[in-house]
Short mmCIF file of C-alpha atoms in Angstrom, two decimals:
data_model
loop_
_atom_site.label_atom_id
_atom_site.label_comp_id
_atom_site.label_asym_id
_atom_site.label_seq_id
_atom_site.Cartn_x
_atom_site.Cartn_y
_atom_site.Cartn_z
CA MET D 1 -105.51 -102.48 -104.67
CA THR D 2 -108.38 -101.42 -102.35
CA LEU D 3 -111.38 -98.57 -102.53
CA GLU D 4 -109.59 -97.66 -98.90
CA GLN D 5 -105.99 -96.66 -100.72
CA LEU D 6 -107.67 -95.13 -103.66
CA ARG D 7 -109.74 -92.44 -101.28
CA VAL D 8 -106.42 -91.93 -99.44
CA PHE D 9 -104.68 -91.35 -102.37
CA VAL D 10 -107.15 -88.97 -103.55
CA ALA D 11 -107.48 -87.18 -100.38
CA VAL D 12 -103.61 -86.46 -100.58
CA ALA D 13 -103.14 -86.07 -104.07
CA GLU D 14 -105.90 -83.33 -103.33
CA ARG D 15 -104.56 -81.50 -100.66
CA GLN D 16 -101.28 -82.31 -102.28
CA HIS D 17 -100.32 -83.03 -97.84
CA MET D 18 -99.84 -86.08 -95.80
CA THR D 19 -101.08 -84.34 -92.18
CA ARG D 20 -103.95 -82.75 -93.68
CA ALA D 21 -105.21 -85.89 -95.70
CA ALA D 22 -105.05 -88.07 -92.46
CA GLU D 23 -106.80 -85.57 -90.48
CA ALA D 24 -109.62 -85.05 -93.47
CA LEU D 25 -110.11 -89.25 -93.20
CA HIS D 26 -109.75 -89.47 -89.61
CA LEU D 27 -106.31 -91.92 -90.14
CA ALA D 28 -102.99 -91.21 -88.24
CA GLN D 29 -100.52 -90.33 -90.96
CA SER D 30 -98.72 -93.27 -90.54
CA ALA D 31 -101.27 -95.44 -92.43
CA VAL D 32 -101.84 -92.94 -94.95
CA SER D 33 -98.31 -92.90 -95.68
CA ALA D 34 -98.63 -96.92 -95.56
CA ALA D 35 -101.38 -96.90 -98.46
CA ILE D 36 -99.76 -94.33 -100.61
CA ALA D 37 -96.55 -96.60 -100.28
CA GLY D 38 -98.55 -99.97 -100.35
CA LEU D 39 -99.08 -98.43 -104.10
CA GLU D 40 -96.55 -97.19 -105.12
CA ALA D 41 -94.28 -100.30 -104.81
CA ARG D 42 -97.26 -103.11 -105.83
CA HIS D 43 -97.38 -101.29 -109.18
CA GLY D 44 -93.99 -99.79 -109.45
CA ALA D 45 -95.38 -96.23 -110.14
CA ARG D 46 -94.13 -92.74 -108.42
CA LEU D 47 -97.49 -91.37 -107.35
CA PHE D 48 -95.61 -88.22 -105.80
CA SER D 49 -92.78 -86.13 -105.70
CA ARG D 50 -91.20 -84.75 -102.08
CA VAL D 51 -90.63 -81.39 -103.05
CA GLY D 52 -89.45 -79.71 -100.15
CA ARG D 53 -91.34 -80.11 -97.27
CA GLY D 54 -94.22 -80.69 -99.49
CA ILE D 55 -95.57 -83.25 -101.98
CA GLU D 56 -96.49 -82.48 -105.51
CA LEU D 57 -98.38 -85.32 -108.10
CA THR D 58 -95.96 -86.99 -110.48
CA GLU D 59 -97.28 -87.51 -113.95
CA ALA D 60 -98.18 -90.90 -113.20
CA GLY D 61 -99.93 -89.75 -110.34
CA THR D 62 -102.14 -86.93 -112.41
CA VAL D 63 -103.54 -89.53 -114.77
CA PHE D 64 -104.11 -92.50 -111.85
CA LEU D 65 -106.38 -89.14 -110.26
CA GLY D 66 -109.01 -89.24 -113.06
CA GLU D 67 -109.23 -92.94 -112.68
CA ALA D 68 -109.35 -93.31 -109.22
CA ARG D 69 -111.42 -90.59 -108.51
CA ALA D 70 -113.95 -92.21 -111.38
CA VAL D 71 -113.36 -95.99 -109.75
CA LEU D 72 -114.52 -94.25 -106.48
CA ALA D 73 -117.73 -92.51 -108.23
CA ARG D 74 -119.08 -95.96 -109.25
CA ALA D 75 -118.31 -97.88 -106.22
CA GLU D 76 -120.47 -94.96 -104.05
CA ALA D 77 -123.13 -95.03 -107.01
CA ALA D 78 -123.28 -98.84 -106.41
CA GLU D 79 -123.80 -98.56 -102.61
CA LEU D 80 -126.82 -95.96 -103.30
CA VAL D 81 -128.27 -98.65 -105.45
CA LEU D 82 -128.68 -101.00 -102.47
CA SER D 83 -129.17 -98.41 -100.33
CA GLU D 84 -132.34 -97.62 -101.94
CA LEU D 85 -133.90 -101.23 -101.44
CA GLY D 86 -134.44 -99.71 -97.69
CA GLY D 87 -136.10 -96.32 -98.94
CA LEU D 88 -134.17 -93.25 -98.63
CA LYS D 89 -133.11 -93.24 -95.47
CA ARG D 90 -129.29 -93.62 -96.33
CA GLY D 91 -126.93 -93.13 -99.22
CA ARG D 92 -124.49 -90.26 -100.99
CA LEU D 93 -125.50 -88.21 -103.68
CA SER D 94 -123.05 -86.32 -105.83
CA LEU D 95 -123.48 -83.56 -108.01
CA HIS D 96 -121.09 -81.06 -110.14
CA ALA D 97 -123.28 -77.36 -110.92
CA SER D 98 -121.45 -74.52 -112.28
CA GLN D 99 -121.00 -71.26 -110.36
CA THR D 100 -123.55 -69.10 -111.01
CA ILE D 101 -126.36 -72.28 -110.08
CA ALA D 102 -124.19 -73.60 -107.37
CA SER D 103 -123.88 -70.02 -105.74
CA TYR D 104 -127.12 -68.28 -106.32
CA TRP D 105 -130.08 -71.13 -107.13
CA LEU D 106 -128.91 -74.72 -105.85
CA PRO D 107 -128.35 -74.03 -102.13
CA ARG D 108 -132.14 -73.61 -100.99
CA HIS D 109 -133.26 -76.53 -102.75
CA LEU D 110 -129.99 -78.67 -101.24
CA VAL D 111 -131.50 -77.30 -98.04
CA ALA D 112 -135.27 -78.95 -98.77
CA PHE D 113 -133.74 -81.79 -99.66
CA ARG D 114 -131.85 -82.31 -96.91
CA ARG D 115 -134.40 -81.80 -94.70
CA ALA D 116 -136.87 -84.26 -96.52
CA HIS D 117 -134.29 -86.75 -96.41
CA PRO D 118 -132.04 -86.44 -93.32
CA GLY D 119 -130.33 -89.83 -94.11
CA ILE D 120 -128.81 -88.51 -97.85
CA GLU D 121 -125.42 -87.16 -97.39
CA ILE D 122 -124.29 -84.65 -100.34
CA ARG D 123 -121.49 -84.17 -102.36
CA LEU D 124 -121.31 -81.36 -104.32
CA GLY D 125 -118.39 -79.88 -107.08
CA VAL D 126 -118.40 -76.53 -108.36
CA GLY D 127 -116.96 -75.57 -111.77
CA ASN D 128 -117.87 -73.84 -115.40
CA THR D 129 -120.42 -75.79 -117.45
CA ALA D 130 -117.76 -77.42 -119.52
CA GLN D 131 -116.06 -78.95 -116.40
CA VAL D 132 -119.64 -80.20 -115.03
CA VAL D 133 -120.37 -81.92 -118.12
CA GLU D 134 -117.39 -83.43 -118.55
CA ALA D 135 -118.04 -84.88 -114.49
CA VAL D 136 -120.99 -86.23 -115.51
CA ARG D 137 -119.84 -88.01 -118.91
CA GLY D 138 -116.92 -89.06 -116.65
CA GLY D 139 -119.27 -90.95 -113.85
CA LEU D 140 -117.75 -88.91 -110.91
CA ALA D 141 -121.34 -86.90 -110.45
CA GLU D 142 -124.60 -88.89 -111.14
CA LEU D 143 -126.48 -84.96 -111.44
CA GLY D 144 -124.99 -82.02 -113.14
CA PHE D 145 -126.57 -78.23 -113.20
CA ILE D 146 -125.41 -76.15 -115.68
CA GLU D 147 -126.34 -72.87 -117.87
CA GLY D 148 -127.06 -73.36 -121.34
CA VAL D 149 -127.35 -76.25 -123.53
CA VAL D 150 -124.75 -78.78 -124.31
CA GLU D 151 -124.93 -81.50 -127.45
CA ASP D 152 -123.87 -84.53 -126.08
CA PRO D 153 -125.97 -87.46 -127.01
CA SER D 154 -124.88 -89.67 -124.01
CA LEU D 155 -126.42 -87.19 -121.80
CA ALA D 156 -130.21 -86.34 -121.35
CA ILE D 157 -131.05 -82.80 -120.24
CA THR D 158 -133.97 -81.37 -118.89
CA GLU D 159 -134.89 -77.44 -118.48
CA ILE D 160 -134.98 -76.72 -114.33
CA ALA D 161 -135.02 -72.99 -114.74
CA ARG D 162 -135.05 -69.65 -116.61
CA ASP D 163 -132.30 -66.91 -115.58
CA GLN D 164 -131.38 -63.17 -117.12
CA LEU D 165 -128.79 -62.05 -117.97
CA VAL D 166 -127.98 -58.35 -117.71
CA VAL D 167 -125.07 -55.73 -118.58
CA VAL D 168 -123.86 -53.75 -115.42
CA VAL D 169 -120.69 -51.39 -115.65
CA SER D 170 -119.62 -49.40 -112.08
CA ALA D 171 -121.61 -46.84 -110.98
CA ASN D 172 -118.86 -44.09 -111.95
CA GLU D 173 -119.06 -45.33 -115.03
CA ALA D 174 -122.74 -45.16 -115.58
CA SER D 175 -123.35 -41.71 -115.46
CA SER D 176 -121.52 -41.16 -119.20
CA LEU D 177 -123.82 -43.50 -120.45
CA PRO D 178 -126.91 -42.56 -122.70
CA GLU D 179 -130.41 -42.99 -121.26
CA THR D 180 -130.89 -46.41 -123.54
CA LEU D 181 -128.71 -48.34 -125.82
CA ALA D 182 -128.75 -50.60 -128.67
CA PRO D 183 -127.33 -54.13 -128.79
CA ALA D 184 -124.84 -52.94 -131.33
CA ASP D 185 -123.56 -50.48 -128.76
CA LEU D 186 -122.00 -53.22 -126.60
CA ALA D 187 -119.38 -52.80 -129.31
CA ALA D 188 -117.54 -50.21 -127.96
CA PHE D 189 -117.14 -51.29 -124.13
CA ASP D 190 -114.32 -52.72 -122.94
CA TRP D 191 -115.66 -55.92 -121.14
CA VAL D 192 -114.61 -58.05 -118.08
CA LEU D 193 -115.48 -61.85 -119.00
CA ARG D 194 -115.80 -65.26 -117.25
CA GLU D 195 -113.39 -68.00 -119.04
CA PRO D 196 -114.23 -70.04 -122.16
CA GLY D 197 -116.25 -72.71 -121.00
CA SER D 198 -118.49 -70.94 -118.86
CA GLY D 199 -122.24 -70.98 -119.33
CA THR D 200 -122.44 -67.42 -118.71
CA ARG D 201 -119.42 -66.36 -121.20
CA SER D 202 -120.85 -68.90 -124.03
CA ALA D 203 -125.05 -67.24 -122.88
CA PHE D 204 -123.32 -63.82 -123.43
CA GLU D 205 -121.74 -65.06 -126.68
CA ALA D 206 -124.71 -66.43 -128.47
CA ALA D 207 -126.82 -63.34 -127.65
CA MET D 208 -124.35 -61.19 -129.46
CA ALA D 209 -124.16 -63.37 -132.53
CA ALA D 210 -128.07 -62.80 -132.51
CA ALA D 211 -127.35 -59.23 -132.27
CA GLY D 212 -125.62 -59.82 -135.36
CA ILE D 213 -122.36 -58.39 -133.35
CA PRO D 214 -118.97 -61.40 -133.65
CA PHE D 215 -117.71 -61.68 -130.71
CA PRO D 216 -114.35 -61.12 -131.79
CA GLN D 217 -114.80 -57.12 -132.17
CA LEU D 218 -115.34 -56.83 -128.37
CA ARG D 219 -112.75 -55.55 -126.64
CA VAL D 220 -112.28 -58.05 -123.63
CA VAL D 221 -109.64 -56.45 -121.43
CA MET D 222 -109.61 -59.00 -118.54
CA GLU D 223 -110.82 -63.27 -118.45
CA LEU D 224 -111.74 -64.38 -114.76
CA PRO D 225 -112.48 -67.46 -113.34
CA THR D 226 -115.36 -66.69 -111.05
CA ASN D 227 -118.40 -64.61 -110.95
CA GLU D 228 -117.44 -62.52 -107.87
CA ALA D 229 -113.72 -61.59 -109.16
CA VAL D 230 -115.87 -60.34 -112.50
CA ARG D 231 -118.07 -58.20 -110.75
CA ALA D 232 -115.63 -56.70 -108.26
CA ALA D 233 -113.18 -55.87 -111.67
CA VAL D 234 -116.40 -54.47 -112.78
CA GLU D 235 -116.87 -52.41 -109.53
CA ALA D 236 -113.82 -51.22 -109.46
CA GLY D 237 -114.25 -49.66 -113.55
CA MET D 238 -112.66 -51.71 -115.12
CA GLY D 239 -115.08 -52.31 -117.72
CA ALA D 240 -118.65 -53.67 -117.93
CA THR D 241 -119.59 -57.01 -117.69
CA ALA D 242 -122.80 -59.66 -118.47
CA ILE D 243 -123.53 -61.74 -115.71
CA SER D 244 -126.77 -63.30 -113.75
CA ALA D 245 -129.18 -60.51 -112.51
CA SER D 246 -128.75 -63.09 -108.84
CA VAL D 247 -124.98 -62.09 -109.13
CA ALA D 248 -125.40 -58.27 -109.62
CA ALA D 249 -128.00 -57.94 -107.48
CA SER D 250 -125.75 -57.02 -104.46
CA GLY D 251 -123.34 -54.52 -106.26
CA LEU D 252 -126.65 -52.93 -107.68
CA GLU D 253 -127.93 -52.83 -103.71
CA ALA D 254 -125.01 -51.46 -102.72
CA GLY D 255 -124.65 -48.63 -105.12
CA LEU D 256 -122.01 -49.98 -106.71
CA LEU D 257 -123.15 -50.84 -110.00
CA ALA D 258 -125.35 -49.62 -112.24
CA GLN D 259 -127.70 -51.59 -115.09
CA VAL D 260 -127.13 -50.89 -118.56
CA LYS D 261 -130.38 -50.44 -120.58
CA VAL D 262 -129.83 -53.20 -123.08
CA VAL D 263 -132.26 -56.15 -122.88
CA LEU D 264 -130.45 -59.74 -123.35
CA PRO D 265 -132.52 -62.70 -123.80
CA GLU D 266 -133.12 -65.38 -121.32
CA ARG D 267 -131.11 -68.52 -121.14
CA ALA D 268 -132.27 -71.98 -118.91
CA PHE D 269 -130.41 -73.50 -116.38
CA HIS D 270 -130.52 -77.55 -117.20
CA VAL D 271 -129.72 -80.87 -115.58
CA ILE D 272 -128.07 -83.32 -117.00
CA HIS D 273 -127.51 -87.13 -116.09
CA HIS D 274 -126.30 -89.82 -118.24
CA SER D 275 -128.44 -91.75 -119.94
CA GLU D 276 -126.69 -95.06 -119.90
CA ARG D 277 -126.56 -94.84 -116.28
CA HIS D 278 -128.95 -96.16 -113.66
CA ARG D 279 -130.56 -92.62 -112.56
CA SER D 280 -131.02 -93.43 -108.42
CA ALA D 281 -134.07 -92.43 -106.40
CA ALA D 282 -132.04 -89.86 -104.62
CA ALA D 283 -131.59 -88.13 -108.09
CA THR D 284 -134.83 -88.40 -108.69
CA ALA D 285 -136.18 -87.29 -105.52
CA LEU D 286 -133.65 -84.30 -106.19
CA MET D 287 -135.38 -83.87 -109.48
CA ARG D 288 -138.79 -83.87 -108.42
CA LEU D 289 -138.39 -81.62 -105.52
CA MET D 290 -136.83 -78.69 -108.23
CA MET D 291 -139.67 -79.30 -110.69
CA PRO D 292 -143.10 -80.13 -108.43
CA GLY D 293 -145.52 -80.97 -111.17
CA ARG D 294 -143.87 -82.61 -113.56
CA ASP D 295 -144.92 -86.38 -114.02
CA THR D 296 -142.60 -87.74 -116.69
CA LEU D 297 -139.64 -87.97 -114.43
#
């Protein structure tokens, strides 16, 4: 089994398509097909099922995908360690970030890093906080960026920024609300929220608990997997939501949303990395750029 075979397998698995994988890898389709066939024949395991004109991962392929990604991530980490012998001139840095951070906070820092170190390739995966933690724990990402705090002794966690959650409703619904609300009044709302495992959802649940409102008392009428879907549903009048002020800004500026005058506590953005794994010079440089003046990194 070679790293090239693993790269081909992961590319095909992620796209569920031989031709698209070949295009992404700049290989002939015959070479991609041969790599998959070689893996299946050598190990006696069927990795894909042919369904009509498409392909799907088998159960064995699904299990193997996680292992293949982990091996490739470790190979990239080893390559980065060697590349550091010549300074930050070349290499690859794998990151995972929660949706709010990836969409609204992280991009400007990545642009600044890229300008400072143009030889370092950045790969960014996006998920909810639970998925980011799992990516760092499993070695798929060297650094993870999450909302809130995670309790895991294998992970080192550092605060990098603060964020404000706001409660918003559609502009049409805002006219029926009183000037100010107490946190206890929020139990009367219909709520559109992110899915469990989201940092935004967890921060809101913690804020409600601190206000003495058991989360099961809230009427959650819809759970959606992205910030943008949540915002759009609220703009359409589905109910209220608690989201980052950065996410709400465009809807507020366009007059589609109105902010409910209730104060929620700030939350922290954190960067995490595995405490038992080598932290590359590229990762350290990115953290220093994000947190100037921190001498302990």
